[in-house]
PDB file of C-alpha atoms in Angstrom:
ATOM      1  CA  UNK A   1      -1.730  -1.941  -3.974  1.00  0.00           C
ATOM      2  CA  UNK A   2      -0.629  -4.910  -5.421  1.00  0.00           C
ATOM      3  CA  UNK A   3      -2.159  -5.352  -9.459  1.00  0.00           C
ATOM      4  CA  UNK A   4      -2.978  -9.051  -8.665  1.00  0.00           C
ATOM      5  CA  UNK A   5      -6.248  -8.423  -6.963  1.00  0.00           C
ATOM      6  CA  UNK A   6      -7.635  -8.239 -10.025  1.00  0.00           C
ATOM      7  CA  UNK A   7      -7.798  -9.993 -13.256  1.00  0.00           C
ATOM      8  CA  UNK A   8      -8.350  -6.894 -15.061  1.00  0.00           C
ATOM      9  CA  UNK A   9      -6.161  -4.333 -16.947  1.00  0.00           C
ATOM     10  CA  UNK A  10      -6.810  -1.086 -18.290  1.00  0.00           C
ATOM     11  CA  UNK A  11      -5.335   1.755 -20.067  1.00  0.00           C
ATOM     12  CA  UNK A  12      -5.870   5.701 -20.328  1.00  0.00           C
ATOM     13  CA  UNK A  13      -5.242   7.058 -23.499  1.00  0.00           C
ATOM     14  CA  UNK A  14      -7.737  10.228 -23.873  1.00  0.00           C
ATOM     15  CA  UNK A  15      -6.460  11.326 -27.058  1.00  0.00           C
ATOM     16  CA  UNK A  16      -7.830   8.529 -28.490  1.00  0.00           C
ATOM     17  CA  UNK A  17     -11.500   9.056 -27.237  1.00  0.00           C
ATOM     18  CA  UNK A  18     -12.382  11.133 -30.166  1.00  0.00           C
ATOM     19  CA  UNK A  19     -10.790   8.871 -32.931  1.00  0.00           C
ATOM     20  CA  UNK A  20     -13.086   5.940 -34.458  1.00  0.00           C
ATOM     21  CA  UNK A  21     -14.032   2.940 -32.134  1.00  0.00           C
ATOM     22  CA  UNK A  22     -11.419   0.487 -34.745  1.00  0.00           C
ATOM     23  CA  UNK A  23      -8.521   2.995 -33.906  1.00  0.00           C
ATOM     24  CA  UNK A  24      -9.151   2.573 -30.229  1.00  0.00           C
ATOM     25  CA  UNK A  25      -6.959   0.393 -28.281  1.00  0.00           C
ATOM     26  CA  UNK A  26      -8.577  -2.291 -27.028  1.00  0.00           C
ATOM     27  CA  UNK A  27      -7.337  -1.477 -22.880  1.00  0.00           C
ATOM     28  CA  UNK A  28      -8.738   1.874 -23.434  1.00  0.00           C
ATOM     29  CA  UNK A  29     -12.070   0.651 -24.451  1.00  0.00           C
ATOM     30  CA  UNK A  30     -12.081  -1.827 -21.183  1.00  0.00           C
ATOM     31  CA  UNK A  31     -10.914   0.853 -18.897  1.00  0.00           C
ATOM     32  CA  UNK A  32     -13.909   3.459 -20.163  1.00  0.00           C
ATOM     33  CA  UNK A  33     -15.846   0.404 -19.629  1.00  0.00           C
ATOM     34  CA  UNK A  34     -18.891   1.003 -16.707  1.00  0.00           C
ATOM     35  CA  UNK A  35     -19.082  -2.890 -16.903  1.00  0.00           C
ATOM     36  CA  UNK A  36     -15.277  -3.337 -15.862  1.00  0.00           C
ATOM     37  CA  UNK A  37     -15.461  -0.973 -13.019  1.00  0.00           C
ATOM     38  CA  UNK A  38     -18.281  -2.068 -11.633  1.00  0.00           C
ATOM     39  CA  UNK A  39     -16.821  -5.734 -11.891  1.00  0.00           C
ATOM     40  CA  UNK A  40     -13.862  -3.817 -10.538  1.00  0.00           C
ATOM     41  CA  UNK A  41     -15.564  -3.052  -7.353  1.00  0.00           C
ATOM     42  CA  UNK A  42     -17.725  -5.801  -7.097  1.00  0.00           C
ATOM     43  CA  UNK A  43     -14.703  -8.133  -6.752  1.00  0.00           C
ATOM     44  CA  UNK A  44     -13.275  -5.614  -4.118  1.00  0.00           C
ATOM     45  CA  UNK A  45     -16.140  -5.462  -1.908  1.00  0.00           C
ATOM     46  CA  UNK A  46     -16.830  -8.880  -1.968  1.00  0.00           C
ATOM     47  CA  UNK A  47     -13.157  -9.753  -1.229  1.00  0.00           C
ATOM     48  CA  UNK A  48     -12.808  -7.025   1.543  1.00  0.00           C
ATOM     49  CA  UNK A  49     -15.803  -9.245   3.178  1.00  0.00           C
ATOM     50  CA  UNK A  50     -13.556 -12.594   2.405  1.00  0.00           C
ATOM     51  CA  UNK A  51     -10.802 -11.401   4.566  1.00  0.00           C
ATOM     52  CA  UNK A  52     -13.245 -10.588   7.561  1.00  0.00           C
ATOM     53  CA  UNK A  53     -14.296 -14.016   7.681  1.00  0.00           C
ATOM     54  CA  UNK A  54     -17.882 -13.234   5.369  1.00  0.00           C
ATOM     55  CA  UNK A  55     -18.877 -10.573   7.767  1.00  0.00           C
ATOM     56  CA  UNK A  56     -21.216  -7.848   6.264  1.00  0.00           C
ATOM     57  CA  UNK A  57     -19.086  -4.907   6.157  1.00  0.00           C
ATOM     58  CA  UNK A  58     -21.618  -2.801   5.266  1.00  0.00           C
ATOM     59  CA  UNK A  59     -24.148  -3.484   8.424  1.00  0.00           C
ATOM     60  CA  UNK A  60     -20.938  -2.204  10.589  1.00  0.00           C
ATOM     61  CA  UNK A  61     -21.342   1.111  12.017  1.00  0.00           C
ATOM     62  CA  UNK A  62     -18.317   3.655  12.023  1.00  0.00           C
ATOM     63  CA  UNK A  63     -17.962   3.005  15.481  1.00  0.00           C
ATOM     64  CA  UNK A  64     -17.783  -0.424  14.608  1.00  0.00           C
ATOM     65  CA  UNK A  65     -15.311  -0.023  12.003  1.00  0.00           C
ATOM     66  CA  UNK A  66     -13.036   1.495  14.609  1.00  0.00           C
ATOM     67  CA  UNK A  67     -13.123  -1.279  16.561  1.00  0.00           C
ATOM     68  CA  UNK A  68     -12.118  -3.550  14.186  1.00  0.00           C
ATOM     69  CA  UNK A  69      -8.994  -1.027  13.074  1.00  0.00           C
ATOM     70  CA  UNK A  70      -8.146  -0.637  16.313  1.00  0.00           C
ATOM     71  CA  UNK A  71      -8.220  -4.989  17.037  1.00  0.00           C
ATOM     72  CA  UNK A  72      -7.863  -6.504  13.968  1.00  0.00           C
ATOM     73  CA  UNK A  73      -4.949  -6.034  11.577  1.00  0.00           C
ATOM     74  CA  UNK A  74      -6.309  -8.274   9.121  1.00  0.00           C
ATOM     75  CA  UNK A  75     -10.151  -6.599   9.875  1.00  0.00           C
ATOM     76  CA  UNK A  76      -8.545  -3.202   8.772  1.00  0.00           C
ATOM     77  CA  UNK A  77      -7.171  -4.157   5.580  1.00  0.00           C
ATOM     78  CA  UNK A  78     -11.130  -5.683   4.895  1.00  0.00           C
ATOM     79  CA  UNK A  79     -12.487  -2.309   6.172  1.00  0.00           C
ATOM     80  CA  UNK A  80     -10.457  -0.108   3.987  1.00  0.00           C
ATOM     81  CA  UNK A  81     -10.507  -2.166   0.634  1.00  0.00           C
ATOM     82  CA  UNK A  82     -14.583  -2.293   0.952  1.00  0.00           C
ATOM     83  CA  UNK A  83     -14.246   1.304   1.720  1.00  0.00           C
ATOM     84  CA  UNK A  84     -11.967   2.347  -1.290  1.00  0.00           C
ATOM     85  CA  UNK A  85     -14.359  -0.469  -3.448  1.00  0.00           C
ATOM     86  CA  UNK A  86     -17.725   1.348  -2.174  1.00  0.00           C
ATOM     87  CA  UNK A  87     -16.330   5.076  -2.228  1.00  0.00           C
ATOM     88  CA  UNK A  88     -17.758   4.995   1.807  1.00  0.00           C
ATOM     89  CA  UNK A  89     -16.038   6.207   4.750  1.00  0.00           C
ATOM     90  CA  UNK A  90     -13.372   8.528   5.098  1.00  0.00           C
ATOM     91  CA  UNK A  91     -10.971   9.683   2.353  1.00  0.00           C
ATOM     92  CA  UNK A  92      -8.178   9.456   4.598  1.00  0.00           C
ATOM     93  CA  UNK A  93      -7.428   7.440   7.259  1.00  0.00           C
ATOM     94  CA  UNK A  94      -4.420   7.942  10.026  1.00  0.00           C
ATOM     95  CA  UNK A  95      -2.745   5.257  12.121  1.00  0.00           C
ATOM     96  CA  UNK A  96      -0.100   5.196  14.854  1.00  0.00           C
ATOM     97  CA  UNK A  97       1.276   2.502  17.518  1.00  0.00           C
ATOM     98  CA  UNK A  98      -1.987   1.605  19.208  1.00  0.00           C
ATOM     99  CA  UNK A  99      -3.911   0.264  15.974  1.00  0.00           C
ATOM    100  CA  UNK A 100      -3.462  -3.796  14.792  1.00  0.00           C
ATOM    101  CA  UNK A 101      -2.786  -2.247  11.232  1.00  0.00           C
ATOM    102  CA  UNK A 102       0.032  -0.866  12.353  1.00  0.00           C
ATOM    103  CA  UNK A 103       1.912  -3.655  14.029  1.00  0.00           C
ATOM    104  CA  UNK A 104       1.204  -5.522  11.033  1.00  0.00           C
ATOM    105  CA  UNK A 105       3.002  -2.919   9.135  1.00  0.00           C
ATOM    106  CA  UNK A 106       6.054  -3.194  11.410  1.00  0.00           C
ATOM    107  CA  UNK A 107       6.650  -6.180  10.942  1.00  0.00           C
ATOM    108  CA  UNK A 108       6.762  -5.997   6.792  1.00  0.00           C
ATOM    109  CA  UNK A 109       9.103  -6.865   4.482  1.00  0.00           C
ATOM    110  CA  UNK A 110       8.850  -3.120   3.050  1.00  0.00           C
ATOM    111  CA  UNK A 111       9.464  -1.714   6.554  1.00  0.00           C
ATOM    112  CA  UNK A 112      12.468  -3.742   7.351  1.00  0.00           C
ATOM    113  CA  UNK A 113      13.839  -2.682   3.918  1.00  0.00           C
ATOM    114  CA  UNK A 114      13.476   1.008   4.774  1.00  0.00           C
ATOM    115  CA  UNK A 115      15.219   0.125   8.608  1.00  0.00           C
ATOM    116  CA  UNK A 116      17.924  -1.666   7.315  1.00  0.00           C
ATOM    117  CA  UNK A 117      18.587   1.264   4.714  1.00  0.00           C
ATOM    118  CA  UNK A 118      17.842   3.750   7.350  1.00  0.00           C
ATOM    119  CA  UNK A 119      20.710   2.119   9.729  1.00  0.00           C
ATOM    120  CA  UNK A 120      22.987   1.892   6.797  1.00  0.00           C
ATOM    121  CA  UNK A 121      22.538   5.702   5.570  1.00  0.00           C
ATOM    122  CA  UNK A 122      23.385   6.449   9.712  1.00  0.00           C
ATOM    123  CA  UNK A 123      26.229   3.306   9.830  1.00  0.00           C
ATOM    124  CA  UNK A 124      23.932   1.810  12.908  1.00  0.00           C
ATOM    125  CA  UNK A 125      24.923  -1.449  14.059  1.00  0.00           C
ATOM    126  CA  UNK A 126      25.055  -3.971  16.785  1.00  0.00           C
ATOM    127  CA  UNK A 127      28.130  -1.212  18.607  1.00  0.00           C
ATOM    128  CA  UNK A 128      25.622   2.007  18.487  1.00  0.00           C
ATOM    129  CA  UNK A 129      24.457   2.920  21.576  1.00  0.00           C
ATOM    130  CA  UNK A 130      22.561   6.346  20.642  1.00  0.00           C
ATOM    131  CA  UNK A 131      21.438   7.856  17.640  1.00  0.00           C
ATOM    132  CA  UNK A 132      22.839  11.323  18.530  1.00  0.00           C
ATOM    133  CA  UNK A 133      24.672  11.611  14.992  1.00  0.00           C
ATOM    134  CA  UNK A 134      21.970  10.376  12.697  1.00  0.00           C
ATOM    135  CA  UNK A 135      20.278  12.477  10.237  1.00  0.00           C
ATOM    136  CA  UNK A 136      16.611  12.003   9.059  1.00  0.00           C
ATOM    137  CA  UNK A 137      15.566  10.298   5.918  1.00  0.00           C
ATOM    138  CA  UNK A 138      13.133  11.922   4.108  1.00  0.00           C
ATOM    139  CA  UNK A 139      10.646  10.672   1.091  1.00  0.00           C
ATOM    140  CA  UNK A 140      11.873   7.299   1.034  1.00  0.00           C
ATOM    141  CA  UNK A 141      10.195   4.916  -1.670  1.00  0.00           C
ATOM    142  CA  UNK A 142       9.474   1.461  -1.512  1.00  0.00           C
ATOM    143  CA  UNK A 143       8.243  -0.013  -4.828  1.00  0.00           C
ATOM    144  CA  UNK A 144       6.495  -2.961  -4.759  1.00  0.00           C
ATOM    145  CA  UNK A 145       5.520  -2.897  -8.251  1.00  0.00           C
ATOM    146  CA  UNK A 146       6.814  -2.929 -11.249  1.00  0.00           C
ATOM    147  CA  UNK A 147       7.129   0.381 -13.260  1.00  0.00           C
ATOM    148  CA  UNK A 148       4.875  -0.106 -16.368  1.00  0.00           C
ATOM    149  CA  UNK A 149       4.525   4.083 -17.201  1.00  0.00           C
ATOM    150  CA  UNK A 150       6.616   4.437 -17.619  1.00  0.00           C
ATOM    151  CA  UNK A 151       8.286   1.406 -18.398  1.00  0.00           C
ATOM    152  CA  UNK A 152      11.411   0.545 -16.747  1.00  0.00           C
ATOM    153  CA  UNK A 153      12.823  -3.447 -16.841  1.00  0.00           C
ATOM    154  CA  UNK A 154      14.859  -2.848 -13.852  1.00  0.00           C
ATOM    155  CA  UNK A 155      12.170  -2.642 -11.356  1.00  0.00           C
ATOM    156  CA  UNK A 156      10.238  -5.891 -11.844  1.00  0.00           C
ATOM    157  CA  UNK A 157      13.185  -8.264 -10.869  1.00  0.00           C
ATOM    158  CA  UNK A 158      13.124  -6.115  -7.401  1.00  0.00           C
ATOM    159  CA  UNK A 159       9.496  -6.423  -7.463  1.00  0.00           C
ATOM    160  CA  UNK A 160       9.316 -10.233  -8.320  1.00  0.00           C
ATOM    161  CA  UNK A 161      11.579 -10.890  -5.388  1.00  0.00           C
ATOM    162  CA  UNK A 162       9.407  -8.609  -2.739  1.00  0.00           C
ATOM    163  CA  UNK A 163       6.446  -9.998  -3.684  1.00  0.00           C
ATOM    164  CA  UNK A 164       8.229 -13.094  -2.864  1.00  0.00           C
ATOM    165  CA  UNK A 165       8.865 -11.998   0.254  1.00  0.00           C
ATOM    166  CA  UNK A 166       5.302 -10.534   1.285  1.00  0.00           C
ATOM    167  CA  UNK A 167       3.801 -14.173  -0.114  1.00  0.00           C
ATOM    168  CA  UNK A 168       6.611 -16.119   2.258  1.00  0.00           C
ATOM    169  CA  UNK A 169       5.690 -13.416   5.333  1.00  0.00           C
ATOM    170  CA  UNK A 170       2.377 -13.862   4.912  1.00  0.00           C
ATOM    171  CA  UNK A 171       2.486 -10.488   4.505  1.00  0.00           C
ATOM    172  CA  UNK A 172      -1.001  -9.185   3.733  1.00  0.00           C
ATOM    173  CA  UNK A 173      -0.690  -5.917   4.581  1.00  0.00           C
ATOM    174  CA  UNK A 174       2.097  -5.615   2.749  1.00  0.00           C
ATOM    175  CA  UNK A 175       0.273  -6.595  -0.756  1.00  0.00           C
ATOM    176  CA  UNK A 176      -2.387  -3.964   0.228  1.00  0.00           C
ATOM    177  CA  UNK A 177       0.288  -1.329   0.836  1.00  0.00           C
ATOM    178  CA  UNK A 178       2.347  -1.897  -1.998  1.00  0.00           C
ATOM    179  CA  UNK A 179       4.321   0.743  -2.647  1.00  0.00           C
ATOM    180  CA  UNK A 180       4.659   3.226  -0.094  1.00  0.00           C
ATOM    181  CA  UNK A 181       6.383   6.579   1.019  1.00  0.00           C
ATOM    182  CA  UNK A 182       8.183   7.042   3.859  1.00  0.00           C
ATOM    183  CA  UNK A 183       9.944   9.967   6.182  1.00  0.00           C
ATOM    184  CA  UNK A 184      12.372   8.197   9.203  1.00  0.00           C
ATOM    185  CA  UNK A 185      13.457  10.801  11.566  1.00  0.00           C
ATOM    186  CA  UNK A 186      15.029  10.933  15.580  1.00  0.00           C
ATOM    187  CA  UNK A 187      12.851  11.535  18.443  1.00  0.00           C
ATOM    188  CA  UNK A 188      15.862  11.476  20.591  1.00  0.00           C
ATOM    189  CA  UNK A 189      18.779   9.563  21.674  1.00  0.00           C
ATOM    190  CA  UNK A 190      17.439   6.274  21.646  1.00  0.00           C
ATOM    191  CA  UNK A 191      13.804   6.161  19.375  1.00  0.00           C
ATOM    192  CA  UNK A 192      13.116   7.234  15.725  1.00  0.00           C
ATOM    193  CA  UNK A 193       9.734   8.390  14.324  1.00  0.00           C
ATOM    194  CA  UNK A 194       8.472   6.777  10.980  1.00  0.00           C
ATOM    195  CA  UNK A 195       5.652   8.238   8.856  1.00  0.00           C
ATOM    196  CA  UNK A 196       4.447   6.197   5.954  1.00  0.00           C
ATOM    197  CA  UNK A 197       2.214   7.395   3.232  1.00  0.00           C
ATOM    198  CA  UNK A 198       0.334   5.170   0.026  1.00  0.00           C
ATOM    199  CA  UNK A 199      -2.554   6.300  -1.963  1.00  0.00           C
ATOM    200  CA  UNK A 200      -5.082   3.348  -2.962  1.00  0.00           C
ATOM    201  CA  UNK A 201      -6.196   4.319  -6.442  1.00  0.00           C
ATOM    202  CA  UNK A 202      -7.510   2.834  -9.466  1.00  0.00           C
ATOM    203  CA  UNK A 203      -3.962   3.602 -10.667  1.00  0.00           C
ATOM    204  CA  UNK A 204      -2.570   1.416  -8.364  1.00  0.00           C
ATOM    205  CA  UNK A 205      -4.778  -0.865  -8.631  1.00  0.00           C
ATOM    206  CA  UNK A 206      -4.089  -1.765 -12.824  1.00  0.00           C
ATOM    207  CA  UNK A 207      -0.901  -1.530 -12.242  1.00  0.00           C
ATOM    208  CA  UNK A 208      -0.015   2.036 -13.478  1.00  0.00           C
ATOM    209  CA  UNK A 209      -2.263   1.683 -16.718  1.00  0.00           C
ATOM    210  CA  UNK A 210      -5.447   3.566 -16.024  1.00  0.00           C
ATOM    211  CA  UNK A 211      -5.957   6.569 -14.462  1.00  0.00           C
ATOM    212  CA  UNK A 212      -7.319   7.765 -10.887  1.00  0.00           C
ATOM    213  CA  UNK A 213     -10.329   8.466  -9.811  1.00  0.00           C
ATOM    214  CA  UNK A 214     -12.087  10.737  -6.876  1.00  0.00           C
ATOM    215  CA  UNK A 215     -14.426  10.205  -4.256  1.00  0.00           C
ATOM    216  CA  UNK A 216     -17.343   9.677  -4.364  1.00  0.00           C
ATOM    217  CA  UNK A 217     -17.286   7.692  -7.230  1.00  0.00           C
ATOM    218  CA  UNK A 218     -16.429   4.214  -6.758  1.00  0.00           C
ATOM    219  CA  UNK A 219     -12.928   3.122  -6.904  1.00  0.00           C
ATOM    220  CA  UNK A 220     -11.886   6.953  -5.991  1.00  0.00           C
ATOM    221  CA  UNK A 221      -8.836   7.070  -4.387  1.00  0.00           C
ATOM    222  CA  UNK A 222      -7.718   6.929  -0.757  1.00  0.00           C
ATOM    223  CA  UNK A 223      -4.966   7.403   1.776  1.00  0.00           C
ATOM    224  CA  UNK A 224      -3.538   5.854   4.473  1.00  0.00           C
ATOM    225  CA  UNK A 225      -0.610   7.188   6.877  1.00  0.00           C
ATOM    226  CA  UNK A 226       0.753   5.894   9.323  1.00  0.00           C
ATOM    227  CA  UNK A 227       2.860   7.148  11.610  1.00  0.00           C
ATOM    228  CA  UNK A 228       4.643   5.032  14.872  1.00  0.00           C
ATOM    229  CA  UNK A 229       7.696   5.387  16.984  1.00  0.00           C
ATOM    230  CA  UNK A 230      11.028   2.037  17.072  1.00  0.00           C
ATOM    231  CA  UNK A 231      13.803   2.012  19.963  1.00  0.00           C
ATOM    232  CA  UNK A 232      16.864   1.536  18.491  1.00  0.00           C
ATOM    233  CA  UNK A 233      16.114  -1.880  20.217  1.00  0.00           C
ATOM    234  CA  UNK A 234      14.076  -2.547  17.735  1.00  0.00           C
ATOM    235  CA  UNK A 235      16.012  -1.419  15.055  1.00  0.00           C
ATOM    236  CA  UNK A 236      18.835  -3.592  16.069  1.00  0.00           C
ATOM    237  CA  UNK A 237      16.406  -6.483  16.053  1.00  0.00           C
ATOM    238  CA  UNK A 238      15.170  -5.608  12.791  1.00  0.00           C
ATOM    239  CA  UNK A 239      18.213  -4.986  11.050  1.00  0.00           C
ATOM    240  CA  UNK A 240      19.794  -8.321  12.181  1.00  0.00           C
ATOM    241  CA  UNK A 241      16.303 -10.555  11.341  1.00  0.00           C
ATOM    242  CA  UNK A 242      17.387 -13.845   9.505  1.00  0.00           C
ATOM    243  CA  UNK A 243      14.682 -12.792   6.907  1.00  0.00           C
ATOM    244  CA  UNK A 244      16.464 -12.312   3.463  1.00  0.00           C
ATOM    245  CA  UNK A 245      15.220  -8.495   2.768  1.00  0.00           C
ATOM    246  CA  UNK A 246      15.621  -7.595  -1.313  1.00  0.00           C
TER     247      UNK A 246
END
């Protein structure tokens, strides 16, 4: 997830939770802060309900929460941010080619990233005809983010420029995601399999500088995999999209 949801940082630095309150760091003090993550989660609630258009998330029923995952791409990403905000729901949700999330996901800037590397790795182009000679790609990673811990420079020109691209997409789902896993494998001669993984964490969501927590407290982290099936088709399409992929 994206660390622009919020206009809060913190940081977790437990060997300083004995020392004097002066010799604390002030990030420290805001992340142990009940008053920041319940601001935290406020703002994520209440923004989950923005992006269903106001509606009361938490009058839906479960079976009305599958509804909306199953129709609404946009609905989802409301349902599971009010879900990871309000520690309700499951821990762990799974989605495949028939849900709205996941067609939204498709069509990503992170997943056309992974195809176009995935057709590279297997030297797929507009010539292959079956993917009889491709090997699988396993554990891929997608960083949206910038590394903060640890710090590394290099990542936050790549993530500048994706963020870019999610913002130019319109790529909502792709801010939720953020970073992601990913395994890309053949189902046979013509169609791959692709399973991707995130956790939605507090982690995540301060941008590396606090630490996680677990349900059922508030803010405890989720997952979400998703798992679908592209024709080399669709590959091809992907890989030759006039969208500038970094």
């Amino acid at each position: 997830m994206a660390i622009l949801l919020l206009p809060f940082q913190g940081f977790a630095d437990r060997d300083q939770s004995k020392k004097p309150p002066e010799h604390r760091r002030i990030l420290a003090f805001l992340e142990d802060s009940k008053w920041v993550q319940n601001v935290s989660s406020w703002l994520l609630r209440n923004y989950s309900k923005g992006v269903l258009n106001q509606k009361d998330i938490e009058a839906l029923s479960s079976f009305e929460k599958n509804r909306v995952i199953r129709e609404s791409g946009k609905g989802s990403i409301g349902v599971l941010l009010y879900e990871f905000a309000s520690a309700s729901g499951p821990q762990t949700r799974y989605f495949t080619n028939g849900d709205a999330l996941t067609d939204l996901i498709i069509s990503s800037p992170g997943i056309h990233k992974l195809v176009l590397d995935y057709c590279s790795l297997n030297q797929i182009d507009s010539s292959t005809r079956n993917l009889v000679k491709t090997s699988s790609l396993l554990d891929y990673r997608y960083q949206f983010s910038p590394l903060i811990v640890p710090l590394d420079f290099s990542t936050w020109q790549t993530s500048l420029n994706r963020h870019i691209d999610a913002l130019e997409m319109r790529s909502l789902v792709q801010v939720f995601l953020g970073s992601f896993n990913a395994d890309v494998f053949p189902l046979d001669d013509t169609t791959v399999r692709i399973h991707v993984w995130n956790r939605t964490s507090k982690k995540s969501l301060f941008g590396g500088l606090s630490s996680s927590f677990y349900r059922p407290m508030f803010l405890g982290t989720t997952e979400q995999h998703i798992t679908f099936d592209l024709s080399l088709q669709q590959m091809h399409e992907i890989r030759t999209g006039k969208h500038v992929i970094h």
